[in-house]
JSON list of N, CA, C and O in Angstrom, two decimals:
[
{"chain": "A", "resi": 1, "resn": "UNK", "atom": "N", "xyz": [16.27, -9.94, 32.04]},
{"chain": "A", "resi": 1, "resn": "UNK", "atom": "CA", "xyz": [17.13, -9.95, 30.87]},
{"chain": "A", "resi": 1, "resn": "UNK", "atom": "C", "xyz": [17.09, -11.30, 30.17]},
{"chain": "A", "resi": 1, "resn": "UNK", "atom": "O", "xyz": [17.17, -11.37, 28.95]},
{"chain": "A", "resi": 2, "resn": "UNK", "atom": "N", "xyz": [16.93, -12.37, 30.95]},
{"chain": "A", "resi": 2, "resn": "UNK", "atom": "CA", "xyz": [16.90, -13.71, 30.37]},
{"chain": "A", "resi": 2, "resn": "UNK", "atom": "C", "xyz": [15.67, -13.88, 29.48]},
{"chain": "A", "resi": 2, "resn": "UNK", "atom": "O", "xyz": [15.73, -14.56, 28.45]},
{"chain": "A", "resi": 3, "resn": "UNK", "atom": "N", "xyz": [14.57, -13.24, 29.86]},
{"chain": "A", "resi": 3, "resn": "UNK", "atom": "CA", "xyz": [13.36, -13.34, 29.05]},
{"chain": "A", "resi": 3, "resn": "UNK", "atom": "C", "xyz": [13.54, -12.64, 27.70]},
{"chain": "A", "resi": 3, "resn": "UNK", "atom": "O", "xyz": [13.03, -13.12, 26.69]},
{"chain": "A", "resi": 4, "resn": "UNK", "atom": "N", "xyz": [14.26, -11.55, 27.69]},
{"chain": "A", "resi": 4, "resn": "UNK", "atom": "CA", "xyz": [14.51, -10.83, 26.44]},
{"chain": "A", "resi": 4, "resn": "UNK", "atom": "C", "xyz": [15.38, -11.68, 25.51]},
{"chain": "A", "resi": 4, "resn": "UNK", "atom": "O", "xyz": [15.09, -11.80, 24.31]},
{"chain": "A", "resi": 5, "resn": "UNK", "atom": "N", "xyz": [16.40, -12.30, 26.05]},
{"chain": "A", "resi": 5, "resn": "UNK", "atom": "CA", "xyz": [17.28, -13.16, 25.25]},
{"chain": "A", "resi": 5, "resn": "UNK", "atom": "C", "xyz": [16.50, -14.35, 24.71]},
{"chain": "A", "resi": 5, "resn": "UNK", "atom": "O", "xyz": [16.62, -14.72, 23.53]},
{"chain": "A", "resi": 6, "resn": "UNK", "atom": "N", "xyz": [15.66, -14.94, 25.54]},
{"chain": "A", "resi": 6, "resn": "UNK", "atom": "CA", "xyz": [14.83, -16.07, 25.12]},
{"chain": "A", "resi": 6, "resn": "UNK", "atom": "C", "xyz": [13.86, -15.64, 24.01]},
{"chain": "A", "resi": 6, "resn": "UNK", "atom": "O", "xyz": [13.65, -16.36, 23.03]},
{"chain": "A", "resi": 7, "resn": "UNK", "atom": "N", "xyz": [13.29, -14.47, 24.16]},
{"chain": "A", "resi": 7, "resn": "UNK", "atom": "CA", "xyz": [12.37, -13.95, 23.14]},
{"chain": "A", "resi": 7, "resn": "UNK", "atom": "C", "xyz": [13.09, -13.77, 21.81]},
{"chain": "A", "resi": 7, "resn": "UNK", "atom": "O", "xyz": [12.56, -14.14, 20.75]},
{"chain": "A", "resi": 8, "resn": "UNK", "atom": "N", "xyz": [14.29, -13.22, 21.84]},
{"chain": "A", "resi": 8, "resn": "UNK", "atom": "CA", "xyz": [15.06, -13.02, 20.61]},
{"chain": "A", "resi": 8, "resn": "UNK", "atom": "C", "xyz": [15.42, -14.37, 19.97]},
{"chain": "A", "resi": 8, "resn": "UNK", "atom": "O", "xyz": [15.30, -14.53, 18.75]},
{"chain": "A", "resi": 9, "resn": "UNK", "atom": "N", "xyz": [15.81, -15.34, 20.77]},
{"chain": "A", "resi": 9, "resn": "UNK", "atom": "CA", "xyz": [16.13, -16.67, 20.24]},
{"chain": "A", "resi": 9, "resn": "UNK", "atom": "C", "xyz": [14.90, -17.31, 19.59]},
{"chain": "A", "resi": 9, "resn": "UNK", "atom": "O", "xyz": [14.99, -17.89, 18.52]},
{"chain": "A", "resi": 10, "resn": "UNK", "atom": "N", "xyz": [13.76, -17.24, 20.28]},
{"chain": "A", "resi": 10, "resn": "UNK", "atom": "CA", "xyz": [12.53, -17.82, 19.73]},
{"chain": "A", "resi": 10, "resn": "UNK", "atom": "C", "xyz": [12.08, -17.09, 18.46]},
{"chain": "A", "resi": 10, "resn": "UNK", "atom": "O", "xyz": [11.59, -17.72, 17.52]},
{"chain": "A", "resi": 11, "resn": "UNK", "atom": "N", "xyz": [12.25, -15.78, 18.44]},
{"chain": "A", "resi": 11, "resn": "UNK", "atom": "CA", "xyz": [11.88, -15.01, 17.25]},
{"chain": "A", "resi": 11, "resn": "UNK", "atom": "C", "xyz": [12.76, -15.41, 16.07]},
{"chain": "A", "resi": 11, "resn": "UNK", "atom": "O", "xyz": [12.27, -15.58, 14.95]},
{"chain": "A", "resi": 12, "resn": "UNK", "atom": "N", "xyz": [14.05, -15.55, 16.32]},
{"chain": "A", "resi": 12, "resn": "UNK", "atom": "CA", "xyz": [14.98, -15.95, 15.26]},
{"chain": "A", "resi": 12, "resn": "UNK", "atom": "C", "xyz": [14.62, -17.35, 14.73]},
{"chain": "A", "resi": 12, "resn": "UNK", "atom": "O", "xyz": [14.58, -17.58, 13.53]},
{"chain": "A", "resi": 13, "resn": "UNK", "atom": "N", "xyz": [14.33, -18.25, 15.64]},
{"chain": "A", "resi": 13, "resn": "UNK", "atom": "CA", "xyz": [13.96, -19.61, 15.25]},
{"chain": "A", "resi": 13, "resn": "UNK", "atom": "C", "xyz": [12.69, -19.61, 14.42]},
{"chain": "A", "resi": 13, "resn": "UNK", "atom": "O", "xyz": [12.59, -20.29, 13.40]},
{"chain": "A", "resi": 14, "resn": "UNK", "atom": "N", "xyz": [11.73, -18.83, 14.82]},
{"chain": "A", "resi": 14, "resn": "UNK", "atom": "CA", "xyz": [10.47, -18.77, 14.07]},
{"chain": "A", "resi": 14, "resn": "UNK", "atom": "C", "xyz": [10.68, -18.17, 12.68]},
{"chain": "A", "resi": 14, "resn": "UNK", "atom": "O", "xyz": [10.14, -18.66, 11.70]},
{"chain": "A", "resi": 15, "resn": "UNK", "atom": "N", "xyz": [11.48, -17.12, 12.59]},
{"chain": "A", "resi": 15, "resn": "UNK", "atom": "CA", "xyz": [11.71, -16.47, 11.30]},
{"chain": "A", "resi": 15, "resn": "UNK", "atom": "C", "xyz": [12.51, -17.35, 10.34]},
{"chain": "A", "resi": 15, "resn": "UNK", "atom": "O", "xyz": [12.34, -17.27, 9.13]},
{"chain": "A", "resi": 16, "resn": "UNK", "atom": "N", "xyz": [13.38, -18.21, 10.88]},
{"chain": "A", "resi": 16, "resn": "UNK", "atom": "CA", "xyz": [14.21, -19.04, 9.99]},
{"chain": "A", "resi": 16, "resn": "UNK", "atom": "C", "xyz": [13.61, -20.42, 9.74]},
{"chain": "A", "resi": 16, "resn": "UNK", "atom": "O", "xyz": [13.86, -20.99, 8.67]},
{"chain": "A", "resi": 17, "resn": "UNK", "atom": "N", "xyz": [12.82, -20.94, 10.65]},
{"chain": "A", "resi": 17, "resn": "UNK", "atom": "CA", "xyz": [12.34, -22.32, 10.51]},
{"chain": "A", "resi": 17, "resn": "UNK", "atom": "C", "xyz": [10.84, -22.43, 10.20]},
{"chain": "A", "resi": 17, "resn": "UNK", "atom": "O", "xyz": [10.42, -23.36, 9.52]},
{"chain": "A", "resi": 18, "resn": "UNK", "atom": "N", "xyz": [10.02, -21.49, 10.68]},
{"chain": "A", "resi": 18, "resn": "UNK", "atom": "CA", "xyz": [8.57, -21.66, 10.59]},
{"chain": "A", "resi": 18, "resn": "UNK", "atom": "C", "xyz": [7.90, -20.75, 9.57]},
{"chain": "A", "resi": 18, "resn": "UNK", "atom": "O", "xyz": [6.77, -21.02, 9.16]},
{"chain": "A", "resi": 19, "resn": "UNK", "atom": "N", "xyz": [8.56, -19.68, 9.17]},
{"chain": "A", "resi": 19, "resn": "UNK", "atom": "CA", "xyz": [7.96, -18.74, 8.23]},
{"chain": "A", "resi": 19, "resn": "UNK", "atom": "C", "xyz": [8.22, -19.23, 6.81]},
{"chain": "A", "resi": 19, "resn": "UNK", "atom": "O", "xyz": [9.33, -19.65, 6.47]},
{"chain": "A", "resi": 20, "resn": "UNK", "atom": "N", "xyz": [7.18, -19.18, 5.99]},
{"chain": "A", "resi": 20, "resn": "UNK", "atom": "CA", "xyz": [7.34, -19.52, 4.58]},
{"chain": "A", "resi": 20, "resn": "UNK", "atom": "C", "xyz": [7.54, -18.23, 3.81]},
{"chain": "A", "resi": 20, "resn": "UNK", "atom": "O", "xyz": [6.62, -17.42, 3.66]},
{"chain": "A", "resi": 21, "resn": "UNK", "atom": "N", "xyz": [8.73, -18.02, 3.30]},
{"chain": "A", "resi": 21, "resn": "UNK", "atom": "CA", "xyz": [9.06, -16.81, 2.58]},
{"chain": "A", "resi": 21, "resn": "UNK", "atom": "C", "xyz": [8.69, -16.98, 1.11]},
{"chain": "A", "resi": 21, "resn": "UNK", "atom": "O", "xyz": [8.83, -18.06, 0.55]},
{"chain": "A", "resi": 22, "resn": "UNK", "atom": "N", "xyz": [8.23, -15.91, 0.46]},
{"chain": "A", "resi": 22, "resn": "UNK", "atom": "CA", "xyz": [7.89, -16.03, -0.96]},
{"chain": "A", "resi": 22, "resn": "UNK", "atom": "C", "xyz": [9.15, -16.18, -1.82]},
{"chain": "A", "resi": 22, "resn": "UNK", "atom": "O", "xyz": [10.22, -15.71, -1.45]},
{"chain": "A", "resi": 23, "resn": "UNK", "atom": "N", "xyz": [8.96, -16.81, -2.98]},
{"chain": "A", "resi": 23, "resn": "UNK", "atom": "CA", "xyz": [10.07, -16.90, -3.91]},
{"chain": "A", "resi": 23, "resn": "UNK", "atom": "C", "xyz": [10.25, -15.55, -4.59]},
{"chain": "A", "resi": 23, "resn": "UNK", "atom": "O", "xyz": [9.40, -14.66, -4.49]},
{"chain": "A", "resi": 24, "resn": "UNK", "atom": "N", "xyz": [11.37, -15.41, -5.31]},
{"chain": "A", "resi": 24, "resn": "UNK", "atom": "CA", "xyz": [11.66, -14.13, -5.96]},
{"chain": "A", "resi": 24, "resn": "UNK", "atom": "C", "xyz": [10.59, -13.80, -7.00]},
{"chain": "A", "resi": 24, "resn": "UNK", "atom": "O", "xyz": [10.16, -12.66, -7.13]},
{"chain": "A", "resi": 25, "resn": "UNK", "atom": "N", "xyz": [10.13, -14.80, -7.77]},
{"chain": "A", "resi": 25, "resn": "UNK", "atom": "CA", "xyz": [9.11, -14.54, -8.78]},
{"chain": "A", "resi": 25, "resn": "UNK", "atom": "C", "xyz": [7.76, -14.19, -8.15]},
{"chain": "A", "resi": 25, "resn": "UNK", "atom": "O", "xyz": [7.04, -13.33, -8.67]},
{"chain": "A", "resi": 26, "resn": "UNK", "atom": "N", "xyz": [7.42, -14.82, -7.04]},
{"chain": "A", "resi": 26, "resn": "UNK", "atom": "CA", "xyz": [6.19, -14.46, -6.33]},
{"chain": "A", "resi": 26, "resn": "UNK", "atom": "C", "xyz": [6.26, -13.03, -5.81]},
{"chain": "A", "resi": 26, "resn": "UNK", "atom": "O", "xyz": [5.29, -12.28, -5.88]},
{"chain": "A", "resi": 27, "resn": "UNK", "atom": "N", "xyz": [7.42, -12.67, -5.31]},
{"chain": "A", "resi": 27, "resn": "UNK", "atom": "CA", "xyz": [7.63, -11.32, -4.79]},
{"chain": "A", "resi": 27, "resn": "UNK", "atom": "C", "xyz": [7.52, -10.28, -5.91]},
{"chain": "A", "resi": 27, "resn": "UNK", "atom": "O", "xyz": [6.88, -9.24, -5.74]},
{"chain": "A", "resi": 28, "resn": "UNK", "atom": "N", "xyz": [8.08, -10.57, -7.07]},
{"chain": "A", "resi": 28, "resn": "UNK", "atom": "CA", "xyz": [8.00, -9.66, -8.20]},
{"chain": "A", "resi": 28, "resn": "UNK", "atom": "C", "xyz": [6.57, -9.51, -8.69]},
{"chain": "A", "resi": 28, "resn": "UNK", "atom": "O", "xyz": [6.12, -8.39, -8.96]},
{"chain": "A", "resi": 29, "resn": "UNK", "atom": "N", "xyz": [5.84, -10.60, -8.80]},
{"chain": "A", "resi": 29, "resn": "UNK", "atom": "CA", "xyz": [4.46, -10.50, -9.28]},
{"chain": "A", "resi": 29, "resn": "UNK", "atom": "C", "xyz": [3.58, -9.75, -8.28]},
{"chain": "A", "resi": 29, "resn": "UNK", "atom": "O", "xyz": [2.71, -8.99, -8.69]},
{"chain": "A", "resi": 30, "resn": "UNK", "atom": "N", "xyz": [3.83, -9.94, -7.01]},
{"chain": "A", "resi": 30, "resn": "UNK", "atom": "CA", "xyz": [3.06, -9.19, -6.00]},
{"chain": "A", "resi": 30, "resn": "UNK", "atom": "C", "xyz": [3.39, -7.70, -6.07]},
{"chain": "A", "resi": 30, "resn": "UNK", "atom": "O", "xyz": [2.50, -6.86, -5.94]},
{"chain": "A", "resi": 31, "resn": "UNK", "atom": "N", "xyz": [4.65, -7.38, -6.28]},
{"chain": "A", "resi": 31, "resn": "UNK", "atom": "CA", "xyz": [5.05, -5.98, -6.37]},
{"chain": "A", "resi": 31, "resn": "UNK", "atom": "C", "xyz": [4.43, -5.32, -7.59]},
{"chain": "A", "resi": 31, "resn": "UNK", "atom": "O", "xyz": [3.97, -4.17, -7.53]},
{"chain": "A", "resi": 32, "resn": "UNK", "atom": "N", "xyz": [4.38, -6.03, -8.71]},
{"chain": "A", "resi": 32, "resn": "UNK", "atom": "CA", "xyz": [3.76, -5.48, -9.92]},
{"chain": "A", "resi": 32, "resn": "UNK", "atom": "C", "xyz": [2.28, -5.28, -9.70]},
{"chain": "A", "resi": 32, "resn": "UNK", "atom": "O", "xyz": [1.71, -4.26, -10.11]},
{"chain": "A", "resi": 33, "resn": "UNK", "atom": "N", "xyz": [1.63, -6.23, -9.05]},
{"chain": "A", "resi": 33, "resn": "UNK", "atom": "CA", "xyz": [0.21, -6.10, -8.75]},
{"chain": "A", "resi": 33, "resn": "UNK", "atom": "C", "xyz": [-0.07, -4.88, -7.88]},
{"chain": "A", "resi": 33, "resn": "UNK", "atom": "O", "xyz": [-1.01, -4.11, -8.15]},
{"chain": "A", "resi": 34, "resn": "UNK", "atom": "N", "xyz": [0.74, -4.66, -6.86]},
{"chain": "A", "resi": 34, "resn": "UNK", "atom": "CA", "xyz": [0.58, -3.49, -6.00]},
{"chain": "A", "resi": 34, "resn": "UNK", "atom": "C", "xyz": [0.81, -2.20, -6.77]},
{"chain": "A", "resi": 34, "resn": "UNK", "atom": "O", "xyz": [0.08, -1.22, -6.62]},
{"chain": "A", "resi": 35, "resn": "UNK", "atom": "N", "xyz": [1.80, -2.18, -7.64]},
{"chain": "A", "resi": 35, "resn": "UNK", "atom": "CA", "xyz": [2.09, -1.00, -8.46]},
{"chain": "A", "resi": 35, "resn": "UNK", "atom": "C", "xyz": [0.93, -0.67, -9.38]},
{"chain": "A", "resi": 35, "resn": "UNK", "atom": "O", "xyz": [0.49, 0.49, -9.46]},
{"chain": "A", "resi": 36, "resn": "UNK", "atom": "N", "xyz": [0.39, -1.66, -10.06]},
{"chain": "A", "resi": 36, "resn": "UNK", "atom": "CA", "xyz": [-0.73, -1.44, -10.98]},
{"chain": "A", "resi": 36, "resn": "UNK", "atom": "C", "xyz": [-1.96, -0.97, -10.21]},
{"chain": "A", "resi": 36, "resn": "UNK", "atom": "O", "xyz": [-2.65, -0.02, -10.62]},
{"chain": "A", "resi": 37, "resn": "UNK", "atom": "N", "xyz": [-2.27, -1.61, -9.09]},
{"chain": "A", "resi": 37, "resn": "UNK", "atom": "CA", "xyz": [-3.42, -1.21, -8.29]},
{"chain": "A", "resi": 37, "resn": "UNK", "atom": "C", "xyz": [-3.26, 0.21, -7.78]},
{"chain": "A", "resi": 37, "resn": "UNK", "atom": "O", "xyz": [-4.22, 0.99, -7.77]},
{"chain": "A", "resi": 38, "resn": "UNK", "atom": "N", "xyz": [-2.06, 0.58, -7.36]},
{"chain": "A", "resi": 38, "resn": "UNK", "atom": "CA", "xyz": [-1.80, 1.94, -6.87]},
{"chain": "A", "resi": 38, "resn": "UNK", "atom": "C", "xyz": [-2.00, 2.97, -7.98]},
{"chain": "A", "resi": 38, "resn": "UNK", "atom": "O", "xyz": [-2.58, 4.04, -7.75]},
{"chain": "A", "resi": 39, "resn": "UNK", "atom": "N", "xyz": [-1.53, 2.65, -9.18]},
{"chain": "A", "resi": 39, "resn": "UNK", "atom": "CA", "xyz": [-1.72, 3.57, -10.31]},
{"chain": "A", "resi": 39, "resn": "UNK", "atom": "C", "xyz": [-3.19, 3.73, -10.66]},
{"chain": "A", "resi": 39, "resn": "UNK", "atom": "O", "xyz": [-3.65, 4.84, -10.93]},
{"chain": "A", "resi": 40, "resn": "UNK", "atom": "N", "xyz": [-3.94, 2.63, -10.65]},
{"chain": "A", "resi": 40, "resn": "UNK", "atom": "CA", "xyz": [-5.37, 2.71, -10.96]},
{"chain": "A", "resi": 40, "resn": "UNK", "atom": "C", "xyz": [-6.10, 3.56, -9.92]},
{"chain": "A", "resi": 40, "resn": "UNK", "atom": "O", "xyz": [-6.91, 4.42, -10.26]},
{"chain": "A", "resi": 41, "resn": "UNK", "atom": "N", "xyz": [-5.80, 3.34, -8.65]},
{"chain": "A", "resi": 41, "resn": "UNK", "atom": "CA", "xyz": [-6.44, 4.12, -7.59]},
{"chain": "A", "resi": 41, "resn": "UNK", "atom": "C", "xyz": [-6.06, 5.59, -7.71]},
{"chain": "A", "resi": 41, "resn": "UNK", "atom": "O", "xyz": [-6.91, 6.47, -7.55]},
{"chain": "A", "resi": 42, "resn": "UNK", "atom": "N", "xyz": [-4.80, 5.88, -8.03]},
{"chain": "A", "resi": 42, "resn": "UNK", "atom": "CA", "xyz": [-4.37, 7.26, -8.20]},
{"chain": "A", "resi": 42, "resn": "UNK", "atom": "C", "xyz": [-5.10, 7.93, -9.36]},
{"chain": "A", "resi": 42, "resn": "UNK", "atom": "O", "xyz": [-5.52, 9.09, -9.26]},
{"chain": "A", "resi": 43, "resn": "UNK", "atom": "N", "xyz": [-5.28, 7.20, -10.45]},
{"chain": "A", "resi": 43, "resn": "UNK", "atom": "CA", "xyz": [-6.01, 7.75, -11.60]},
{"chain": "A", "resi": 43, "resn": "UNK", "atom": "C", "xyz": [-7.48, 8.00, -11.27]},
{"chain": "A", "resi": 43, "resn": "UNK", "atom": "O", "xyz": [-8.05, 9.01, -11.70]},
{"chain": "A", "resi": 44, "resn": "UNK", "atom": "N", "xyz": [-8.09, 7.11, -10.52]},
{"chain": "A", "resi": 44, "resn": "UNK", "atom": "CA", "xyz": [-9.48, 7.30, -10.11]},
{"chain": "A", "resi": 44, "resn": "UNK", "atom": "C", "xyz": [-9.61, 8.53, -9.23]},
{"chain": "A", "resi": 44, "resn": "UNK", "atom": "O", "xyz": [-10.51, 9.36, -9.42]},
{"chain": "A", "resi": 45, "resn": "UNK", "atom": "N", "xyz": [-8.72, 8.69, -8.27]},
{"chain": "A", "resi": 45, "resn": "UNK", "atom": "CA", "xyz": [-8.76, 9.86, -7.39]},
{"chain": "A", "resi": 45, "resn": "UNK", "atom": "C", "xyz": [-8.50, 11.14, -8.18]},
{"chain": "A", "resi": 45, "resn": "UNK", "atom": "O", "xyz": [-9.16, 12.16, -7.97]},
{"chain": "A", "resi": 46, "resn": "UNK", "atom": "N", "xyz": [-7.56, 11.10, -9.14]},
{"chain": "A", "resi": 46, "resn": "UNK", "atom": "CA", "xyz": [-7.29, 12.25, -9.99]},
{"chain": "A", "resi": 46, "resn": "UNK", "atom": "C", "xyz": [-8.53, 12.63, -10.80]},
{"chain": "A", "resi": 46, "resn": "UNK", "atom": "O", "xyz": [-8.89, 13.82, -10.88]},
{"chain": "A", "resi": 47, "resn": "UNK", "atom": "N", "xyz": [-9.21, 11.64, -11.38]},
{"chain": "A", "resi": 47, "resn": "UNK", "atom": "CA", "xyz": [-10.42, 11.91, -12.16]},
{"chain": "A", "resi": 47, "resn": "UNK", "atom": "C", "xyz": [-11.52, 12.48, -11.28]},
{"chain": "A", "resi": 47, "resn": "UNK", "atom": "O", "xyz": [-12.24, 13.41, -11.70]},
{"chain": "A", "resi": 48, "resn": "UNK", "atom": "N", "xyz": [-11.68, 11.96, -10.08]},
{"chain": "A", "resi": 48, "resn": "UNK", "atom": "CA", "xyz": [-12.69, 12.49, -9.16]},
{"chain": "A", "resi": 48, "resn": "UNK", "atom": "C", "xyz": [-12.37, 13.93, -8.78]},
{"chain": "A", "resi": 48, "resn": "UNK", "atom": "O", "xyz": [-13.28, 14.77, -8.70]},
{"chain": "A", "resi": 49, "resn": "UNK", "atom": "N", "xyz": [-11.11, 14.23, -8.55]},
{"chain": "A", "resi": 49, "resn": "UNK", "atom": "CA", "xyz": [-10.70, 15.58, -8.19]},
{"chain": "A", "resi": 49, "resn": "UNK", "atom": "C", "xyz": [-10.98, 16.55, -9.34]},
{"chain": "A", "resi": 49, "resn": "UNK", "atom": "O", "xyz": [-11.55, 17.63, -9.13]},
{"chain": "A", "resi": 50, "resn": "UNK", "atom": "N", "xyz": [-10.57, 16.17, -10.54]},
{"chain": "A", "resi": 50, "resn": "UNK", "atom": "CA", "xyz": [-10.81, 17.04, -11.70]},
{"chain": "A", "resi": 50, "resn": "UNK", "atom": "C", "xyz": [-12.31, 17.20, -11.97]},
{"chain": "A", "resi": 50, "resn": "UNK", "atom": "O", "xyz": [-12.77, 18.29, -12.31]},
{"chain": "A", "resi": 51, "resn": "UNK", "atom": "N", "xyz": [-13.06, 16.13, -11.81]},
{"chain": "A", "resi": 51, "resn": "UNK", "atom": "CA", "xyz": [-14.51, 16.20, -12.02]},
{"chain": "A", "resi": 51, "resn": "UNK", "atom": "C", "xyz": [-15.19, 17.10, -11.01]},
{"chain": "A", "resi": 51, "resn": "UNK", "atom": "O", "xyz": [-16.03, 17.94, -11.38]},
{"chain": "A", "resi": 52, "resn": "UNK", "atom": "N", "xyz": [-14.84, 16.97, -9.75]},
{"chain": "A", "resi": 52, "resn": "UNK", "atom": "CA", "xyz": [-15.46, 17.82, -8.73]},
{"chain": "A", "resi": 52, "resn": "UNK", "atom": "C", "xyz": [-15.03, 19.28, -8.90]},
{"chain": "A", "resi": 52, "resn": "UNK", "atom": "O", "xyz": [-15.83, 20.20, -8.68]},
{"chain": "A", "resi": 53, "resn": "UNK", "atom": "N", "xyz": [-13.79, 19.50, -9.33]},
{"chain": "A", "resi": 53, "resn": "UNK", "atom": "CA", "xyz": [-13.34, 20.87, -9.59]},
{"chain": "A", "resi": 53, "resn": "UNK", "atom": "C", "xyz": [-14.14, 21.49, -10.73]},
{"chain": "A", "resi": 53, "resn": "UNK", "atom": "O", "xyz": [-14.58, 22.65, -10.63]},
{"chain": "A", "resi": 54, "resn": "UNK", "atom": "N", "xyz": [-14.36, 20.72, -11.79]},
{"chain": "A", "resi": 54, "resn": "UNK", "atom": "CA", "xyz": [-15.14, 21.22, -12.92]},
{"chain": "A", "resi": 54, "resn": "UNK", "atom": "C", "xyz": [-16.58, 21.53, -12.50]},
{"chain": "A", "resi": 54, "resn": "UNK", "atom": "O", "xyz": [-17.12, 22.60, -12.83]},
{"chain": "A", "resi": 55, "resn": "UNK", "atom": "N", "xyz": [-17.20, 20.64, -11.76]},
{"chain": "A", "resi": 55, "resn": "UNK", "atom": "CA", "xyz": [-18.58, 20.85, -11.31]},
{"chain": "A", "resi": 55, "resn": "UNK", "atom": "C", "xyz": [-18.67, 22.08, -10.42]},
{"chain": "A", "resi": 55, "resn": "UNK", "atom": "O", "xyz": [-19.57, 22.93, -10.59]},
{"chain": "A", "resi": 56, "resn": "UNK", "atom": "N", "xyz": [-17.77, 22.22, -9.47]},
{"chain": "A", "resi": 56, "resn": "UNK", "atom": "CA", "xyz": [-17.82, 23.36, -8.56]},
{"chain": "A", "resi": 56, "resn": "UNK", "atom": "C", "xyz": [-17.52, 24.67, -9.28]},
{"chain": "A", "resi": 56, "resn": "UNK", "atom": "O", "xyz": [-18.16, 25.69, -9.01]},
{"chain": "A", "resi": 57, "resn": "UNK", "atom": "N", "xyz": [-16.54, 24.66, -10.19]},
{"chain": "A", "resi": 57, "resn": "UNK", "atom": "CA", "xyz": [-16.26, 25.88, -10.97]},
{"chain": "A", "resi": 57, "resn": "UNK", "atom": "C", "xyz": [-17.48, 26.29, -11.79]},
{"chain": "A", "resi": 57, "resn": "UNK", "atom": "O", "xyz": [-17.82, 27.47, -11.85]},
{"chain": "A", "resi": 58, "resn": "UNK", "atom": "N", "xyz": [-18.12, 25.33, -12.42]},
{"chain": "A", "resi": 58, "resn": "UNK", "atom": "CA", "xyz": [-19.32, 25.62, -13.21]},
{"chain": "A", "resi": 58, "resn": "UNK", "atom": "C", "xyz": [-20.42, 26.16, -12.32]},
{"chain": "A", "resi": 58, "resn": "UNK", "atom": "O", "xyz": [-21.12, 27.13, -12.68]},
{"chain": "A", "resi": 59, "resn": "UNK", "atom": "N", "xyz": [-20.60, 25.57, -11.16]},
{"chain": "A", "resi": 59, "resn": "UNK", "atom": "CA", "xyz": [-21.63, 26.01, -10.22]},
{"chain": "A", "resi": 59, "resn": "UNK", "atom": "C", "xyz": [-21.37, 27.45, -9.74]},
{"chain": "A", "resi": 59, "resn": "UNK", "atom": "O", "xyz": [-22.27, 28.28, -9.74]},
{"chain": "A", "resi": 60, "resn": "UNK", "atom": "N", "xyz": [-20.13, 27.72, -9.34]},
{"chain": "A", "resi": 60, "resn": "UNK", "atom": "CA", "xyz": [-19.81, 29.08, -8.85]},
{"chain": "A", "resi": 60, "resn": "UNK", "atom": "C", "xyz": [-19.89, 30.14, -9.96]},
{"chain": "A", "resi": 60, "resn": "UNK", "atom": "O", "xyz": [-20.30, 31.26, -9.70]},
{"chain": "A", "resi": 61, "resn": "UNK", "atom": "N", "xyz": [-19.54, 29.76, -11.18]},
{"chain": "A", "resi": 61, "resn": "UNK", "atom": "CA", "xyz": [-19.66, 30.71, -12.30]},
{"chain": "A", "resi": 61, "resn": "UNK", "atom": "C", "xyz": [-21.14, 31.00, -12.60]},
{"chain": "A", "resi": 61, "resn": "UNK", "atom": "O", "xyz": [-21.48, 32.14, -12.95]},
{"chain": "A", "resi": 62, "resn": "UNK", "atom": "N", "xyz": [-22.00, 30.00, -12.44]},
{"chain": "A", "resi": 62, "resn": "UNK", "atom": "CA", "xyz": [-23.42, 30.23, -12.68]},
{"chain": "A", "resi": 62, "resn": "UNK", "atom": "C", "xyz": [-24.03, 31.13, -11.60]},
{"chain": "A", "resi": 62, "resn": "UNK", "atom": "O", "xyz": [-24.98, 31.84, -11.85]},
{"chain": "A", "resi": 63, "resn": "UNK", "atom": "N", "xyz": [-23.48, 31.10, -10.42]},
{"chain": "A", "resi": 63, "resn": "UNK", "atom": "CA", "xyz": [-23.99, 31.96, -9.35]},
{"chain": "A", "resi": 63, "resn": "UNK", "atom": "C", "xyz": [-23.58, 33.42, -9.55]},
{"chain": "A", "resi": 63, "resn": "UNK", "atom": "O", "xyz": [-24.32, 34.33, -9.16]},
{"chain": "A", "resi": 64, "resn": "UNK", "atom": "N", "xyz": [-22.41, 33.64, -10.13]},
{"chain": "A", "resi": 64, "resn": "UNK", "atom": "CA", "xyz": [-21.91, 35.00, -10.30]},
{"chain": "A", "resi": 64, "resn": "UNK", "atom": "C", "xyz": [-22.57, 35.72, -11.48]},
{"chain": "A", "resi": 64, "resn": "UNK", "atom": "O", "xyz": [-22.49, 36.93, -11.58]},
{"chain": "A", "resi": 65, "resn": "UNK", "atom": "N", "xyz": [-23.22, 35.00, -12.38]},
{"chain": "A", "resi": 65, "resn": "UNK", "atom": "CA", "xyz": [-23.86, 35.63, -13.54]},
{"chain": "A", "resi": 65, "resn": "UNK", "atom": "C", "xyz": [-25.26, 36.03, -13.25]},
{"chain": "A", "resi": 65, "resn": "UNK", "atom": "O", "xyz": [-26.03, 35.82, -12.54]}
]
């Protein structure tokens, strides 16, 4: 049990004294960057899905004729 308490104390000390936390503006700019990147990736995947659907639909329609 003493080891667990020591671990918690050391973890608290590290989180409060040794970790460099980002400022609010750094956090906001990182969040915006993640949001924009996520939207771009979602749009790319959406375009790939629609493109492959179009190609496969065209291919299957050509087989049925």
